[in-house]
XYZ file of C-alpha atoms in Angstrom:
643
model
C 29.391 32.276 46.959
C 27.928 28.893 46.077
C 24.743 26.937 45.681
C 23.570 23.423 46.505
C 25.970 22.986 49.415
C 25.690 19.504 50.919
C 26.409 19.247 54.628
C 25.931 15.561 55.341
C 25.382 12.195 53.728
C 24.254 8.805 54.907
C 27.289 6.577 55.366
C 25.913 3.167 54.488
C 27.983 0.341 55.913
C 28.351 -3.295 54.918
C 29.699 -5.953 57.291
C 31.056 -9.330 56.237
C 31.954 -12.322 58.379
C 33.974 -15.399 57.394
C 33.628 -18.483 59.608
C 35.680 -21.644 59.591
C 33.454 -24.721 59.297
C 33.674 -26.645 62.584
C 35.946 -29.634 62.142
C 37.602 -30.536 65.389
C 38.050 -28.752 68.719
C 40.994 -26.354 68.606
C 42.876 -24.313 71.105
C 41.778 -20.625 70.863
C 45.299 -19.482 70.061
C 45.667 -22.137 67.373
C 42.313 -21.080 65.914
C 43.500 -17.485 65.846
C 46.690 -18.407 63.988
C 44.722 -20.386 61.398
C 42.377 -17.450 60.758
C 45.312 -15.037 60.490
C 46.847 -17.228 57.803
C 43.557 -17.231 55.941
C 43.504 -13.426 56.066
C 46.967 -13.271 54.495
C 46.024 -15.817 51.822
C 42.780 -14.048 50.921
C 44.216 -10.542 50.761
C 47.169 -11.759 48.712
C 45.157 -13.858 46.270
C 42.644 -11.074 45.594
C 45.237 -8.285 45.593
C 45.298 -7.904 41.762
C 41.623 -6.883 41.927
C 41.682 -4.962 45.197
C 44.899 -2.937 44.821
C 43.842 -0.715 41.884
C 40.207 -0.404 42.970
C 39.088 3.117 43.914
C 36.790 2.935 46.938
C 34.220 5.587 47.674
C 35.015 5.729 51.362
C 36.714 2.717 52.931
C 38.483 -0.257 51.310
C 37.740 -3.941 51.689
C 39.554 -5.165 54.803
C 39.761 -8.206 57.031
C 40.828 -8.756 60.609
C 40.567 -11.374 63.320
C 37.579 -11.079 65.638
C 37.473 -13.131 68.871
C 34.438 -15.212 69.734
C 31.629 -13.768 71.808
C 28.442 -15.430 72.981
C 27.089 -17.735 70.280
C 29.370 -16.234 67.626
C 32.671 -18.138 67.313
C 35.987 -16.451 66.534
C 36.068 -15.521 62.860
C 37.347 -13.134 60.185
C 35.533 -9.818 60.139
C 35.427 -6.822 57.843
C 33.434 -3.607 57.619
C 33.339 -1.025 54.829
C 31.575 2.307 54.621
C 30.582 2.558 50.988
C 28.665 5.828 51.232
C 26.905 6.854 48.037
C 28.488 4.258 45.747
C 26.295 1.173 45.941
C 28.626 -0.607 43.492
C 31.237 -0.857 46.255
C 28.816 -2.967 48.253
C 28.069 -5.333 45.386
C 31.759 -5.635 44.549
C 32.297 -6.770 48.140
C 29.479 -9.316 47.688
C 31.338 -10.638 44.653
C 34.632 -10.820 46.590
C 33.020 -12.614 49.538
C 31.272 -15.068 47.213
C 34.564 -15.800 45.443
C 36.370 -16.276 48.762
C 33.980 -19.079 49.739
C 34.502 -20.610 46.303
C 38.311 -20.515 46.534
C 38.340 -21.575 50.193
C 35.523 -24.161 50.615
C 36.217 -24.530 54.319
C 35.000 -20.951 54.889
C 31.369 -19.875 55.255
C 30.419 -16.216 54.856
C 27.513 -14.027 55.801
C 27.053 -10.403 54.775
C 24.654 -7.657 55.840
C 24.326 -3.888 55.753
C 22.279 -1.134 57.408
C 19.106 -2.654 55.966
C 19.881 -6.100 57.356
C 19.751 -9.090 55.014
C 19.984 -7.019 51.835
C 20.562 -10.143 49.725
C 17.038 -11.257 50.613
C 15.733 -7.781 49.822
C 17.280 -8.069 46.354
C 15.492 -11.396 45.814
C 12.255 -10.387 47.564
C 10.057 -11.401 44.618
C 11.245 -15.010 44.807
C 11.425 -15.737 48.543
C 9.367 -18.553 50.070
C 6.267 -17.480 51.986
C 7.626 -18.524 55.359
C 10.735 -16.327 55.152
C 10.364 -12.836 56.604
C 12.536 -10.300 58.485
C 11.445 -11.777 61.818
C 12.878 -15.256 61.189
C 15.706 -14.612 58.708
C 18.470 -14.145 61.295
C 21.373 -16.612 60.990
C 19.880 -18.253 57.881
C 21.614 -16.620 54.889
C 25.192 -17.631 54.011
C 27.625 -18.128 51.149
C 29.171 -21.602 50.974
C 31.203 -23.070 48.102
C 30.400 -19.908 46.155
C 26.636 -20.536 46.385
C 23.954 -18.669 48.272
C 22.432 -20.818 51.000
C 19.269 -20.302 53.031
C 18.699 -22.593 56.011
C 15.008 -23.570 55.885
C 12.616 -23.583 58.815
C 10.476 -26.650 59.610
C 6.718 -26.255 59.085
C 6.096 -27.858 62.476
C 8.420 -28.147 65.487
C 10.381 -31.374 65.250
C 9.134 -32.151 61.729
C 12.730 -32.325 60.447
C 15.234 -33.830 62.850
C 18.228 -31.746 61.729
C 16.351 -28.437 61.628
C 15.746 -26.521 64.864
C 12.558 -24.480 65.112
C 14.561 -21.304 65.620
C 18.225 -20.580 64.936
C 19.529 -18.973 68.074
C 23.254 -18.879 67.282
C 25.711 -18.824 64.399
C 27.243 -22.043 65.751
C 23.940 -23.856 65.152
C 23.845 -22.598 61.580
C 27.461 -23.630 60.921
C 26.754 -27.170 62.143
C 23.788 -27.450 59.758
C 25.862 -26.145 56.834
C 28.664 -28.614 57.531
C 26.346 -31.649 57.832
C 23.647 -30.887 55.188
C 25.208 -28.554 52.598
C 23.136 -29.944 49.704
C 19.792 -29.322 51.440
C 20.198 -25.602 52.106
C 20.947 -24.211 48.652
C 18.768 -21.244 47.740
C 16.429 -21.680 44.781
C 17.673 -20.899 41.284
C 15.491 -17.780 41.062
C 16.944 -16.380 44.301
C 20.486 -17.218 43.172
C 19.825 -15.545 39.811
C 18.505 -12.361 41.449
C 21.703 -11.959 43.484
C 24.040 -13.044 40.689
C 22.446 -10.478 38.402
C 23.828 -7.680 40.579
C 27.384 -9.032 40.576
C 27.441 -10.218 36.979
C 30.436 -8.953 35.001
C 33.017 -8.711 37.781
C 35.984 -8.345 37.735
C 35.793 -6.898 34.199
C 33.032 -4.589 35.419
C 35.567 -2.695 37.545
C 37.061 -1.043 34.486
C 33.625 -0.081 33.202
C 32.892 1.730 36.480
C 35.849 4.108 35.997
C 35.890 7.442 34.203
C 38.984 9.270 32.967
C 38.821 13.053 32.692
C 41.267 15.884 32.130
C 41.768 18.179 35.123
C 43.751 21.404 35.486
C 45.376 20.670 38.852
C 48.230 21.961 41.027
C 51.412 19.944 40.459
C 51.398 18.701 44.072
C 48.038 16.976 43.619
C 49.222 15.471 40.331
C 52.244 13.959 42.095
C 50.124 12.660 44.974
C 47.583 10.992 42.658
C 50.383 9.294 40.737
C 51.394 7.551 43.962
C 47.945 7.186 45.551
C 45.190 7.158 42.886
C 42.652 6.181 45.546
C 43.074 9.565 47.297
C 40.934 11.132 44.590
C 37.955 9.733 46.512
C 38.953 11.556 49.701
C 39.426 14.797 47.739
C 36.013 14.543 46.084
C 34.306 13.663 49.361
C 35.924 16.608 51.148
C 34.614 18.979 48.496
C 31.217 17.278 48.242
C 30.643 17.430 52.024
C 32.173 20.865 52.579
C 30.710 23.332 55.044
C 31.383 27.042 55.647
C 34.126 26.227 58.177
C 35.927 24.053 55.609
C 35.760 26.817 53.022
C 37.604 29.230 55.294
C 40.777 27.288 54.504
C 40.159 27.870 50.804
C 39.964 31.651 50.895
C 43.726 31.758 50.446
C 45.401 28.492 49.415
C 48.488 27.530 51.424
C 49.291 24.037 50.143
C 48.147 23.825 46.525
C 48.853 27.152 44.847
C 46.884 27.913 41.659
C 49.940 29.154 39.747
C 51.407 25.605 39.788
C 48.495 24.092 37.858
C 49.099 21.782 34.933
C 46.796 19.676 32.758
C 46.643 16.016 33.722
C 44.408 12.969 33.417
C 42.609 11.777 36.555
C 40.825 8.455 37.008
C 37.530 8.699 38.915
C 34.772 6.245 39.550
C 31.581 7.256 37.808
C 30.019 8.002 41.183
C 32.874 10.338 42.192
C 32.889 12.037 38.804
C 29.142 12.650 38.965
C 29.425 14.074 42.484
C 32.124 16.491 41.361
C 30.471 17.559 38.101
C 26.980 18.101 39.462
C 28.068 20.459 42.241
C 27.614 24.152 41.444
C 30.396 26.177 43.041
C 31.986 29.620 42.583
C 35.477 29.971 44.137
C 36.424 32.847 46.381
C 38.153 35.636 44.437
C 40.970 35.646 47.001
C 41.793 31.985 46.274
C 43.337 32.778 42.881
C 41.304 30.069 41.134
C 39.703 31.762 38.139
C 37.679 29.927 35.514
C 37.612 30.643 31.779
C 34.231 31.375 30.156
C 31.923 28.346 29.746
C 32.472 28.470 25.981
C 36.183 27.730 26.451
C 37.097 24.236 25.105
C 38.844 23.347 28.377
C 36.297 24.878 30.720
C 35.294 21.476 32.134
C 38.934 20.568 32.915
C 39.462 23.887 34.712
C 36.242 23.493 36.676
C 37.005 19.911 37.741
C 40.545 20.851 38.751
C 39.329 23.823 40.769
C 36.814 21.691 42.692
C 39.282 18.881 43.332
C 41.947 21.344 44.484
C 39.465 22.741 47.025
C 38.855 19.213 48.310
C 42.558 18.485 48.757
C 43.144 21.856 50.431
C 40.319 21.122 52.880
C 41.871 17.721 53.716
C 45.293 19.231 54.419
C 43.829 22.099 56.461
C 42.459 19.619 58.987
C 45.909 18.499 60.169
C 49.070 20.216 61.245
C 52.015 20.250 58.791
C 54.177 19.003 61.669
C 52.060 16.050 62.775
C 53.724 13.364 64.857
C 56.241 11.168 63.048
C 55.051 8.298 65.237
C 52.158 7.842 62.846
C 54.472 7.256 59.891
C 54.832 3.509 60.098
C 57.137 1.844 57.584
C 55.435 -0.975 55.720
C 58.673 -2.772 54.909
C 59.485 -3.277 58.597
C 56.442 -5.526 59.079
C 57.282 -9.262 59.279
C 54.338 -9.949 56.922
C 55.571 -7.684 54.108
C 58.187 -10.017 52.650
C 55.730 -12.896 52.361
C 53.068 -10.613 50.934
C 55.430 -9.239 48.276
C 56.552 -12.751 47.303
C 52.922 -13.843 46.935
C 52.211 -10.862 44.687
C 55.037 -11.909 42.393
C 53.676 -15.459 42.220
C 50.257 -14.108 41.199
C 51.873 -11.990 38.445
C 50.894 -8.713 40.059
C 53.786 -6.825 38.405
C 52.861 -8.104 34.908
C 56.482 -8.761 33.940
C 57.589 -5.151 34.526
C 61.300 -4.586 35.008
C 62.264 -4.075 38.624
C 63.145 -0.446 39.283
C 61.169 0.921 36.309
C 58.718 3.754 36.816
C 55.692 1.510 36.262
C 57.117 -1.159 38.578
C 57.668 1.426 41.319
C 54.151 2.790 40.831
C 52.582 -0.651 41.291
C 54.915 -1.321 44.230
C 53.750 1.864 45.982
C 50.128 0.882 45.392
C 50.849 -2.548 46.886
C 52.473 -0.970 49.965
C 49.483 1.281 50.450
C 47.087 -1.645 50.053
C 49.120 -3.715 52.529
C 49.071 -0.899 55.051
C 45.316 -0.357 54.780
C 44.064 -3.931 54.545
C 46.604 -6.313 56.135
C 48.928 -4.408 58.456
C 46.313 -1.939 59.618
C 47.294 0.128 62.658
C 44.762 0.982 65.317
C 42.358 3.688 64.208
C 43.736 6.122 66.780
C 47.180 5.895 65.154
C 46.130 5.664 61.509
C 46.968 8.573 59.254
C 44.116 10.673 57.966
C 43.950 11.403 54.199
C 45.284 14.910 54.851
C 48.268 13.580 56.797
C 48.925 11.024 54.077
C 48.880 13.768 51.423
C 51.279 15.956 53.395
C 53.584 12.969 53.987
C 53.709 12.251 50.263
C 54.433 15.904 49.469
C 57.370 15.796 51.898
C 58.838 12.494 50.695
C 58.135 12.362 46.947
C 60.284 14.646 44.779
C 58.549 15.952 41.660
C 59.525 18.376 38.927
C 56.816 20.692 37.627
C 58.579 21.061 34.290
C 58.707 17.273 33.835
C 55.017 17.017 34.645
C 54.222 19.741 32.123
C 55.941 17.729 29.396
C 53.377 14.968 29.942
C 50.541 17.335 28.994
C 51.139 16.656 25.300
C 50.671 12.889 25.694
C 47.574 12.705 27.884
C 45.168 9.846 27.144
C 41.802 10.921 25.709
C 38.929 11.677 28.045
C 36.036 9.285 28.432
C 32.670 10.333 27.085
C 30.391 11.492 29.899
C 27.102 11.301 28.006
C 26.043 8.654 30.510
C 25.335 11.576 32.869
C 22.490 12.757 30.615
C 20.287 9.741 30.106
C 17.256 9.943 27.873
C 13.923 8.710 29.310
C 14.225 5.529 27.222
C 17.751 4.840 28.497
C 16.629 5.468 32.064
C 13.724 3.057 31.638
C 16.116 0.465 30.259
C 18.470 0.857 33.226
C 15.570 0.540 35.652
C 14.360 -2.574 33.866
C 17.846 -4.103 34.025
C 18.201 -3.190 37.709
C 14.869 -4.880 38.396
C 16.010 -7.964 36.511
C 13.425 -7.597 33.765
C 14.069 -7.949 30.087
C 13.615 -4.880 27.968
C 10.152 -5.028 26.404
C 10.162 -5.583 22.694
C 9.079 -2.562 20.645
C 5.488 -2.672 19.515
C 5.118 -2.347 15.769
C 2.371 -0.335 14.113
C 0.557 -3.485 13.046
C 0.711 -4.840 16.574
C -0.689 -1.582 17.931
C -3.678 -1.822 15.632
C -4.330 -5.419 16.654
C -3.545 -4.893 20.341
C -5.750 -7.112 22.480
C -7.100 -5.114 25.411
C -8.595 -8.192 27.048
C -5.231 -8.830 28.704
C -5.705 -5.575 30.617
C -8.962 -6.733 32.161
C -7.666 -10.266 32.712
C -4.549 -8.994 34.480
C -6.644 -6.710 36.669
C -8.907 -9.615 37.621
C -5.860 -11.683 38.519
C -4.545 -8.804 40.638
C -7.849 -8.383 42.507
C -7.982 -12.110 43.212
C -4.661 -11.976 45.077
C -4.670 -12.007 48.841
C -3.699 -8.678 50.386
C -2.614 -8.045 53.959
C -1.256 -5.152 55.990
C 2.078 -5.858 54.269
C 0.653 -5.059 50.842
C -0.898 -6.733 47.819
C 0.715 -9.337 45.624
C 1.033 -8.645 41.918
C 0.610 -11.423 39.363
C 4.102 -12.158 38.067
C 3.077 -13.618 34.740
C 0.100 -12.676 32.665
C -0.329 -16.339 31.710
C -1.602 -17.264 35.169
C -4.754 -19.334 35.586
C -7.838 -17.178 34.871
C -9.862 -16.065 37.845
C -12.983 -18.121 38.508
C -16.049 -16.978 40.395
C -18.389 -19.522 41.964
C -21.754 -17.760 42.071
C -23.503 -20.586 43.955
C -20.922 -20.556 46.731
C -21.201 -16.776 46.939
C -24.991 -16.958 47.298
C -24.664 -19.701 49.887
C -22.537 -17.384 52.021
C -25.210 -14.718 51.773
C -27.820 -17.256 52.712
C -25.913 -18.207 55.820
C -25.474 -14.570 56.748
C -29.137 -13.693 56.288
C -30.382 -16.874 57.918
C -34.171 -17.337 58.217
C -35.144 -13.670 58.467
C -38.727 -12.710 57.662
C -39.195 -11.618 54.055
C -40.499 -8.205 55.026
C -37.438 -7.272 57.013
C -35.739 -4.164 55.627
C -33.002 -3.987 58.218
C -29.507 -3.361 56.863
C -27.836 -4.370 60.091
C -26.513 -7.786 61.069
C -26.994 -8.923 64.621
C -24.100 -10.303 66.613
C -24.929 -13.916 65.856
C -25.032 -13.277 62.126
C -21.831 -11.284 62.102
C -19.974 -14.174 63.665
C -20.694 -16.198 60.561
C -18.487 -13.859 58.580
C -15.463 -15.399 60.216
C -16.387 -18.928 59.298
C -14.253 -20.683 56.701
C -16.496 -23.734 56.455
C -17.961 -24.540 53.062
C -21.698 -24.007 52.884
C -24.037 -26.073 50.750
C -27.766 -25.768 50.348
C -27.979 -29.533 49.999
C -27.000 -29.987 53.655
C -29.787 -27.740 54.915
C -33.203 -28.780 56.115
C -36.089 -28.353 53.616
C -37.604 -25.514 55.628
C -34.298 -23.704 55.908
C -33.624 -24.154 52.207
C -36.948 -22.589 51.270
C -36.314 -19.714 53.665
C -32.876 -19.064 52.203
C -34.197 -19.154 48.635
C -36.901 -16.732 49.559
C -34.434 -14.417 51.203
C -32.163 -14.532 48.173
C -35.101 -13.778 45.943
C -35.869 -10.679 47.996
C -32.201 -9.685 47.857
C -32.210 -9.927 44.058
C -35.392 -7.857 43.954
C -33.827 -5.170 46.118
C -30.721 -5.107 43.920
C -32.860 -4.813 40.773
C -34.759 -1.857 42.254
C -31.467 -0.189 43.178
C -30.215 -0.686 39.620
C -33.408 0.913 38.275
C -32.941 3.940 40.524
C -29.249 4.348 39.686
C -29.848 3.956 35.960
C -31.746 7.276 35.887
C -29.016 9.194 37.760
C -25.845 10.812 36.471
C -23.855 8.064 38.182
C -25.643 5.369 36.259
C -25.281 7.219 32.969
C -21.518 7.543 33.484
C -21.068 3.783 32.953
C -21.023 2.019 29.612
C -23.660 -0.730 29.419
C -23.956 -3.740 27.196
C -25.725 -2.866 23.926
C -28.620 -5.270 24.042
C -31.555 -3.134 22.861
C -35.034 -4.555 22.502
C -37.869 -3.279 20.263
C -40.004 -0.594 21.857
C -43.202 -2.629 21.497
C -41.677 -5.663 23.203
C -40.323 -3.499 25.956
C -43.655 -1.845 26.545
C -45.515 -5.124 26.779
C -42.951 -6.714 29.068
C -42.202 -3.799 31.357
C -44.732 -0.967 31.327
C -43.470 0.310 34.647
C -40.035 1.017 33.225
C -41.590 2.847 30.254
C -43.595 5.059 32.615
C -40.473 5.928 34.542
C -38.815 7.361 31.433
C -36.293 4.624 30.844
C -36.192 5.386 27.148
C -38.183 2.407 25.918
C -35.482 -0.123 26.457
C -34.777 -2.777 28.983
C -32.122 -1.667 31.431
C -28.923 -3.341 30.275
C -26.226 -4.422 32.714
C -23.002 -2.489 33.068
C -20.120 -3.822 30.976
C -17.525 -4.148 33.731
C -14.600 -5.084 31.484
C -15.282 -2.270 29.036
C -15.549 0.343 31.798
C -12.350 -0.940 33.414
C -10.347 -0.811 30.189
C -11.677 2.578 29.096
C -10.883 4.177 32.469
C -7.381 2.716 32.497
C -6.769 3.937 28.953
C -7.925 7.429 29.856
C -5.563 7.451 32.826
C -2.727 6.120 30.670
C -3.362 8.741 27.988
C -3.389 11.568 30.537
C 0.179 10.590 31.548
C 1.356 12.001 28.213
C 4.092 9.385 27.879
C 5.422 9.880 31.416
C 5.345 7.532 34.379
C 2.026 7.311 36.164
C -0.315 5.025 38.097
C -1.820 3.292 35.069
C 1.463 2.383 33.364
C 3.190 1.480 36.647
C 0.385 -0.849 37.708
C 0.053 -2.508 34.313
C 3.796 -2.957 33.834
C 4.095 -4.550 37.264
C 1.470 -7.047 36.094
C 3.341 -7.757 32.849
C 1.126 -5.674 30.541
C 2.901 -3.328 28.122
C 0.572 -0.814 26.457
C 1.609 0.746 23.136
C 2.527 4.414 23.261
C -0.150 6.969 22.496
C 0.890 8.836 19.351
C -0.714 12.168 20.161
C -0.941 11.823 23.994
C -4.421 13.316 23.935
C -7.342 12.044 25.999
C -9.057 9.245 24.154
C -12.736 8.485 23.888
C -14.160 5.423 25.513
C -13.774 2.353 23.334
C -16.889 0.810 21.908
C -17.655 -2.849 22.067
C -18.826 -4.467 18.860
């Protein structure tokens, strides 16, 4: 009946904590009352942004959390954002703004991955900071990201403990030395890049589409636009048991369908569109042919109707009225409503008008979910909420049909089908990199390949550990230097005063211990006899290496490398090296391998074989700041020659 059924998804969760900076000792009950007032102030002040927001799974919420262990009593919130990562970054923006509007509050935020703010700024973190010592160090204060540093040595800085054991310790440091714990500008920029554009960005994350929906769902979404998320999720995570309720529809009959405009988030819209689904013939939901101009609206409406039917099938139509709590009976509602008016939430709408009532209903729903939240065991499920609305909200199908002629236009959904160039641009922006400038034809012809070899040398010079290798961030880094004398001195120390005729390839235990030494070696500090022995040993080593080069030069391995073109006349070669002539070396002195040329030619061959797609060569070079021009014909190229 269907394909690509999804049975489960990872419900990613973000937690946020707001602490009051320690000022003076307070009675626990007094502290609780102060935090409760802050909750009301925060949720009221940010209501214009939070009320119309469509959450993927759970909304932003705050509640009082009593102290436990080293964590003092504070304001706590937790949101399951599911597949929509933008929900998480919107919460980061909200939390950051809270600490800016309320300077006496300090916030910390983390998700399933831990300190995800540090993960976002991983390229700019100081060397000492790692997952093992980052606990209780990352906070928002005065709207700025703060990282409490660690002393290099115990007791080196009087106000910094060696380890931060508790949140209370961290709060004391923040309150006494706020100017010394600000994160670096690069770290701040990496985090701010992800939340840039809010709150205007909220509108850009929405997508309006026409849907052919049952009138009941149209009426419900007019009152609770956020319930579209629950409907999409129910369809997206359906299983065979859920679909049993959709064989014959009981709540949302197909003959009541009308055309309407539905506001989704881009994530919800993509989840609904990308699912391939064929309805049961018994359901009554039939689709027009794909060539029909309104095929997409019919398909979206059919899928969303299945989601809403699944939600309602999971609860009884006669669920307990005890769960229907009236918002207006709460002692906090009057103050909350008055605060909304002060913050111009109703935008000057006339009291009692349709638009005023719509915004009022949204405010009641927001108040119920985020401020006056009942215990989870008594909270209404989305299905119960839908059935409650159907029972209490009168709607006229004929009136709704009249609105079909004045529907707003649909948004363009071409963003679903990104070209490779657009995808690369999005990935570059997500990584915080500027889009590379296009390479002109003249630049391609004069492209300097030395930067490829220089960048590779810089990469090889980096220190690598079991955690990985470091990539050079800028191609303008100091060139790599190689001290040949120091290198030979190390070999001399390793080889010691061995006899010249020794052909052993093994190092004894005493010699191998020298490999761990970090002391600088210098021939000048050695005794005359030792110096002569070392020089003799090095001379033998060079002789061995030369013989190995001669042997390899006549093999297929040796011939596979490009050598420096330094040819000598045949007569001069014969007089200087008759042994090489006898061995069939071609009458020329064996020339050394051109390392840079071989490196560049092999990388170019690998890059060309990618045929314009992503691959190891382009990924490695781009990570080192090298942008190669595109290959016009994407055919394997010959090795470059060196003039």
